[in-house]
Amino acid sequence: MSWYRNTVWFLKGLREYTRSGYDSASKHFVPADLEVNVTGRSFMITGANSGIGKATATEIAKRGGTLHLVCRNTERAEEAKREITTETGNQSIFLHILDMSNPKGIWEFAEKFKTEHKLNVLINNAGCMVNKRELTEDGLEKNFATNTLGAYILTTALLPLLEKEDDPRVRQQVVLTEQWAKVHKNIHFSAMHPGWADTPAVRSAMPEFYEKMKNKLRTEAQGADTVVWLAVSPAAAKQTSGLFFQDRQPVSTHLLLARTYSSPEEEEKLIEALEELSQKFKPT
């Protein structure tokens, strides 16, 4: 990141991504947007055993939704399920143990899921922040395998299931969100920025940043607010599909004058590369 981009990003973050930024933005929220009952609707959340994923799951459970928690660690997943059930009283919570860096495993999970469940909303929340280069058993860089390829495969595999339901929604990375929104008109796609939140991932992957900023960071619930809004609110469904959100408002996907734009050709090449790579791991 250039000096300019780094400086602008940090100043923007101090103003908008911190707890005070959330407090300022939330003054314009419409409380009724989240006063909804989503009983009968099914939500899948990856990385749901802690942080923003767990906070999102808890809020949806309070509103009656059926939850499918996709987690890597069995023990932490079971603990999260117990805590969410105890807090909300919602018994419609299912656990699925899956490593989002394992492309073949994701294909197999999705194909089985489609035969057993329905799905209204997919929330691609799982991610990793590995600071040193790590390869998976398949020889894939771990951040890419988890954050990009894994989410691409899961979404691609579940699109036919989502297409069957009323008001289907997906949250995903920016470029993929924009591209899928162009093709799948019946599904509402969106991406979002949670701000700087106090989560286990931030504490472990960015210890220096955390120590400097811990008193200014948002809570997990504040970081999850826009995810919940996008997942359950009728107001969110009225927004154009394919947009990027921050504190319930669509915002630019690029910093001003940062020259981070990608061309249509580059974005098309990315999709083609992901599709080609994903097919290599698809069970025959």
Short mmCIF file of C-alpha atoms in Angstrom, two decimals:
data_model
loop_
_atom_site.label_atom_id
_atom_site.label_comp_id
_atom_site.label_asym_id
_atom_site.label_seq_id
_atom_site.Cartn_x
_atom_site.Cartn_y
_atom_site.Cartn_z
CA MET A 1 0.00 0.00 0.00
CA SER A 2 1.44 3.37 -0.96
CA TRP A 3 2.12 6.11 1.59
CA TYR A 4 -0.89 8.05 0.31
CA ARG A 5 -3.25 5.08 0.46
CA ASN A 6 -2.00 4.06 3.89
CA THR A 7 -2.47 7.57 5.29
CA VAL A 8 -5.92 8.12 3.75
CA TRP A 9 -7.07 4.68 4.84
CA PHE A 10 -5.95 5.22 8.44
CA LEU A 11 -7.49 8.68 8.71
CA LYS A 12 -10.73 7.40 7.20
CA GLY A 13 -10.65 4.50 9.64
CA LEU A 14 -10.21 6.76 12.66
CA ARG A 15 -13.19 8.80 11.54
CA GLU A 16 -15.52 6.06 10.34
CA TYR A 17 -14.41 2.54 11.37
CA THR A 18 -14.01 3.04 15.12
CA ARG A 19 -16.64 2.88 17.84
CA SER A 20 -17.19 6.61 17.65
CA GLY A 21 -17.75 6.26 13.90
CA TYR A 22 -20.43 3.67 14.57
CA ASP A 23 -22.05 5.84 17.23
CA SER A 24 -22.22 8.71 14.76
CA ALA A 25 -23.62 6.58 11.93
CA SER A 26 -26.14 4.78 14.12
CA LYS A 27 -27.93 8.05 14.86
CA HIS A 28 -29.38 7.73 11.35
CA PHE A 29 -30.42 4.08 11.61
CA VAL A 30 -34.11 3.21 11.36
CA PRO A 31 -34.83 0.93 14.35
CA ALA A 32 -37.82 -0.61 12.61
CA ASP A 33 -35.52 -2.05 9.94
CA LEU A 34 -34.49 -4.81 12.35
CA GLU A 35 -37.83 -5.27 14.05
CA VAL A 36 -38.56 -8.34 11.96
CA ASN A 37 -39.45 -11.97 12.51
CA VAL A 38 -37.60 -14.33 10.17
CA THR A 39 -39.06 -17.59 11.44
CA GLY A 40 -39.09 -20.08 8.58
CA ARG A 41 -36.14 -18.50 6.79
CA SER A 42 -32.84 -20.35 6.69
CA PHE A 43 -29.44 -18.68 7.13
CA MET A 44 -25.96 -20.13 6.62
CA ILE A 45 -23.07 -18.32 8.31
CA THR A 46 -19.47 -19.40 7.82
CA GLY A 47 -16.99 -18.75 10.62
CA ALA A 48 -19.88 -18.49 13.05
CA ASN A 49 -18.29 -19.69 16.29
CA SER A 50 -16.74 -16.34 17.27
CA GLY A 51 -16.41 -12.65 16.44
CA ILE A 52 -18.71 -11.01 13.93
CA GLY A 53 -20.03 -14.36 12.70
CA LYS A 54 -21.23 -15.38 16.14
CA ALA A 55 -22.69 -11.92 16.83
CA THR A 56 -24.57 -12.11 13.53
CA ALA A 57 -25.85 -15.60 14.31
CA THR A 58 -27.08 -14.46 17.72
CA GLU A 59 -29.05 -11.53 16.30
CA ILE A 60 -30.66 -13.68 13.62
CA ALA A 61 -31.49 -16.37 16.19
CA LYS A 62 -33.26 -13.72 18.31
CA ARG A 63 -35.49 -13.06 15.32
CA GLY A 64 -36.43 -16.70 14.85
CA GLY A 65 -34.27 -17.69 11.90
CA THR A 66 -33.08 -21.23 11.29
CA LEU A 67 -29.27 -21.16 11.52
CA HIS A 68 -26.64 -23.29 9.85
CA LEU A 69 -23.32 -22.54 11.53
CA VAL A 70 -20.37 -23.56 9.37
CA CYS A 71 -17.26 -23.82 11.54
CA ARG A 72 -13.84 -25.44 11.40
CA ASN A 73 -13.39 -26.40 15.06
CA THR A 74 -15.92 -28.81 16.55
CA GLU A 75 -15.39 -27.88 20.18
CA ARG A 76 -15.67 -24.13 19.62
CA ALA A 77 -18.67 -24.64 17.34
CA GLU A 78 -20.54 -26.66 19.93
CA GLU A 79 -19.77 -24.07 22.60
CA ALA A 80 -21.03 -21.27 20.35
CA LYS A 81 -24.22 -23.18 19.62
CA ARG A 82 -24.87 -23.69 23.35
CA GLU A 83 -24.30 -20.03 24.09
CA ILE A 84 -26.53 -18.81 21.24
CA THR A 85 -29.30 -21.25 22.18
CA THR A 86 -29.13 -20.24 25.84
CA GLU A 87 -29.21 -16.52 25.06
CA THR A 88 -31.95 -16.62 22.44
CA GLY A 89 -33.99 -19.73 23.20
CA ASN A 90 -33.80 -20.65 19.51
CA GLN A 91 -33.55 -24.42 19.04
CA SER A 92 -33.31 -24.34 15.23
CA ILE A 93 -29.52 -24.22 15.09
CA PHE A 94 -27.48 -26.74 13.11
CA LEU A 95 -23.71 -27.25 13.11
CA HIS A 96 -21.61 -28.14 10.08
CA ILE A 97 -17.89 -28.76 10.54
CA LEU A 98 -15.96 -27.60 7.48
CA ASP A 99 -12.54 -26.15 6.73
CA MET A 100 -13.09 -23.30 4.28
CA SER A 101 -9.54 -23.73 2.94
CA ASN A 102 -10.39 -27.24 1.68
CA PRO A 103 -11.96 -26.81 -1.78
CA LYS A 104 -12.88 -30.46 -2.29
CA GLY A 105 -14.46 -30.62 1.15
CA ILE A 106 -16.52 -27.51 0.38
CA TRP A 107 -17.89 -29.02 -2.83
CA GLU A 108 -18.83 -32.23 -1.01
CA PHE A 109 -20.47 -30.34 1.86
CA ALA A 110 -22.51 -28.12 -0.46
CA GLU A 111 -23.74 -30.99 -2.61
CA LYS A 112 -24.91 -32.88 0.50
CA PHE A 113 -26.46 -29.75 2.02
CA LYS A 114 -28.57 -29.17 -1.08
CA THR A 115 -30.23 -32.55 -0.67
CA GLU A 116 -31.13 -32.00 2.99
CA HIS A 117 -31.93 -28.33 3.59
CA LYS A 118 -33.30 -25.14 2.11
CA LEU A 119 -31.40 -21.85 2.16
CA ASN A 120 -32.57 -18.24 1.98
CA VAL A 121 -29.45 -16.33 2.99
CA LEU A 122 -25.75 -17.18 2.69
CA ILE A 123 -23.35 -15.08 4.79
CA ASN A 124 -19.74 -15.62 3.77
CA ASN A 125 -18.11 -14.43 6.98
CA ALA A 126 -15.25 -16.90 7.49
CA GLY A 127 -11.80 -15.60 6.76
CA CYS A 128 -8.23 -15.87 7.90
CA MET A 129 -5.41 -13.38 8.29
CA VAL A 130 -2.21 -15.42 8.09
CA ASN A 131 0.77 -13.06 8.12
CA LYS A 132 3.38 -15.59 6.98
CA ARG A 133 3.05 -17.53 3.75
CA GLU A 134 1.31 -20.83 4.44
CA LEU A 135 0.21 -23.48 1.97
CA THR A 136 -2.71 -25.85 2.35
CA GLU A 137 -2.46 -29.56 1.64
CA ASP A 138 -3.56 -28.75 -1.90
CA GLY A 139 -0.66 -26.34 -2.36
CA LEU A 140 -2.84 -23.23 -2.18
CA GLU A 141 -1.87 -20.09 -0.28
CA LYS A 142 -4.02 -20.24 2.86
CA ASN A 143 -5.50 -16.73 2.82
CA PHE A 144 -6.51 -17.10 -0.82
CA ALA A 145 -7.86 -20.62 -0.30
CA THR A 146 -10.05 -19.53 2.61
CA ASN A 147 -11.07 -15.97 1.83
CA THR A 148 -11.51 -16.16 -1.93
CA LEU A 149 -11.56 -19.64 -3.48
CA GLY A 150 -13.42 -21.27 -0.60
CA ALA A 151 -16.11 -18.60 -0.56
CA TYR A 152 -16.35 -18.73 -4.36
CA ILE A 153 -16.91 -22.50 -4.37
CA LEU A 154 -19.45 -22.46 -1.54
CA THR A 155 -21.47 -19.68 -3.16
CA THR A 156 -21.27 -21.20 -6.64
CA ALA A 157 -22.38 -24.59 -5.37
CA LEU A 158 -25.32 -23.16 -3.39
CA LEU A 159 -26.63 -20.71 -6.00
CA PRO A 160 -29.12 -23.27 -7.43
CA LEU A 161 -30.52 -23.81 -3.92
CA LEU A 162 -30.81 -20.08 -3.29
CA GLU A 163 -32.52 -19.54 -6.66
CA LYS A 164 -35.42 -21.71 -5.46
CA GLU A 165 -36.29 -19.51 -2.48
CA ASP A 166 -38.10 -16.24 -1.93
CA ASP A 167 -35.90 -13.16 -1.34
CA PRO A 168 -32.55 -14.98 -1.44
CA ARG A 169 -29.47 -13.03 -0.35
CA VAL A 170 -25.67 -13.47 -0.34
CA ARG A 171 -22.83 -11.45 1.28
CA GLN A 172 -19.42 -11.78 -0.43
CA GLN A 173 -16.24 -9.99 -1.46
CA VAL A 174 -16.52 -6.86 -3.56
CA VAL A 175 -15.60 -7.96 -7.09
CA LEU A 176 -17.40 -11.29 -6.82
CA THR A 177 -20.49 -9.55 -5.46
CA GLU A 178 -20.54 -7.14 -8.40
CA GLN A 179 -20.03 -9.90 -10.96
CA TRP A 180 -22.62 -12.30 -9.53
CA ALA A 181 -25.18 -9.51 -9.23
CA LYS A 182 -24.95 -8.98 -12.98
CA VAL A 183 -25.67 -12.62 -13.74
CA HIS A 184 -28.08 -13.82 -11.02
CA LYS A 185 -30.88 -11.28 -11.05
CA ASN A 186 -33.14 -13.20 -8.66
CA ILE A 187 -30.59 -13.15 -5.81
CA HIS A 188 -29.67 -10.03 -3.84
CA PHE A 189 -25.88 -9.80 -3.44
CA SER A 190 -24.06 -7.39 -1.17
CA ALA A 191 -20.69 -6.87 0.48
CA MET A 192 -19.91 -4.87 3.60
CA HIS A 193 -17.20 -3.37 5.78
CA PRO A 194 -17.65 -4.09 9.51
CA GLY A 195 -15.36 -1.29 10.61
CA TRP A 196 -12.55 -1.99 13.06
CA ALA A 197 -14.04 -4.41 15.56
CA ASP A 198 -12.59 -6.09 18.64
CA THR A 199 -12.60 -9.71 17.44
CA PRO A 200 -10.36 -12.72 18.13
CA ALA A 201 -9.04 -12.50 14.55
CA VAL A 202 -7.92 -8.89 14.99
CA ARG A 203 -6.35 -9.62 18.37
CA SER A 204 -4.34 -12.57 17.06
CA ALA A 205 -3.43 -11.41 13.55
CA MET A 206 -2.85 -7.71 14.27
CA PRO A 207 -1.53 -7.53 17.85
CA GLU A 208 0.26 -4.18 17.46
CA PHE A 209 -2.75 -2.55 15.84
CA TYR A 210 -4.98 -4.01 18.54
CA GLU A 211 -2.83 -2.69 21.39
CA LYS A 212 -2.84 0.82 19.93
CA MET A 213 -6.52 0.86 19.02
CA LYS A 214 -8.25 -1.46 21.52
CA ASN A 215 -10.03 1.35 23.34
CA LYS A 216 -11.41 2.70 20.07
CA LEU A 217 -12.54 -0.56 18.44
CA ARG A 218 -16.16 -1.42 17.82
CA THR A 219 -17.81 -4.25 19.69
CA GLU A 220 -18.50 -7.49 17.82
CA ALA A 221 -22.20 -6.62 17.75
CA GLN A 222 -21.49 -3.20 16.24
CA GLY A 223 -19.29 -4.84 13.60
CA ALA A 224 -22.07 -7.29 12.82
CA ASP A 225 -24.88 -4.71 12.62
CA THR A 226 -24.75 -4.16 8.86
CA VAL A 227 -24.44 -7.89 8.20
CA VAL A 228 -27.64 -8.49 10.16
CA TRP A 229 -29.34 -5.58 8.42
CA LEU A 230 -28.39 -6.92 5.00
CA ALA A 231 -29.52 -10.42 5.93
CA VAL A 232 -32.94 -9.73 7.43
CA SER A 233 -34.15 -6.21 6.72
CA PRO A 234 -36.75 -5.52 4.02
CA ALA A 235 -35.06 -2.13 3.61
CA ALA A 236 -31.82 -3.80 2.55
CA ALA A 237 -33.58 -5.81 -0.14
CA LYS A 238 -34.76 -2.55 -1.72
CA GLN A 239 -31.15 -1.53 -2.39
CA THR A 240 -29.55 -2.32 -5.73
CA SER A 241 -27.90 -5.73 -5.82
CA GLY A 242 -24.11 -5.79 -5.97
CA LEU A 243 -23.34 -2.80 -3.74
CA PHE A 244 -20.77 -2.40 -0.94
CA PHE A 245 -22.11 -1.24 2.43
CA GLN A 246 -20.82 0.46 5.56
CA ASP A 247 -23.11 1.19 8.49
CA ARG A 248 -26.24 0.35 6.46
CA GLN A 249 -25.32 2.73 3.64
CA PRO A 250 -23.87 1.94 0.18
CA VAL A 251 -20.38 3.42 -0.15
CA SER A 252 -17.58 3.54 -2.69
CA THR A 253 -15.41 0.45 -2.96
CA HIS A 254 -12.26 2.53 -3.47
CA LEU A 255 -10.40 5.26 -1.60
CA LEU A 256 -10.42 8.64 -3.31
CA LEU A 257 -7.52 9.02 -5.79
CA ALA A 258 -5.96 5.73 -4.60
CA ARG A 259 -5.88 4.16 -8.07
CA THR A 260 -7.10 0.81 -6.83
CA TYR A 261 -9.66 0.26 -9.59
CA SER A 262 -9.60 -2.93 -11.62
CA SER A 263 -10.58 -3.04 -15.27
CA PRO A 264 -13.50 -5.14 -16.57
CA GLU A 265 -10.93 -7.34 -18.30
CA GLU A 266 -9.06 -7.93 -15.03
CA GLU A 267 -12.26 -8.78 -13.19
CA GLU A 268 -13.33 -11.17 -15.94
CA LYS A 269 -9.92 -12.82 -15.78
CA LEU A 270 -10.29 -13.26 -12.01
CA ILE A 271 -13.67 -14.97 -12.38
CA GLU A 272 -12.33 -17.23 -15.11
CA ALA A 273 -9.33 -18.19 -12.99
CA LEU A 274 -11.48 -18.96 -9.96
CA GLU A 275 -13.89 -21.02 -12.04
CA GLU A 276 -11.07 -23.01 -13.64
CA LEU A 277 -9.37 -23.63 -10.30
CA SER A 278 -12.60 -24.52 -8.51
CA GLN A 279 -13.48 -27.13 -11.13
CA LYS A 280 -10.21 -28.93 -10.47
CA PHE A 281 -11.48 -29.83 -7.01
CA LYS A 282 -15.07 -30.62 -7.91
CA PRO A 283 -15.91 -34.29 -7.27
CA THR A 284 -16.69 -36.20 -10.43
#
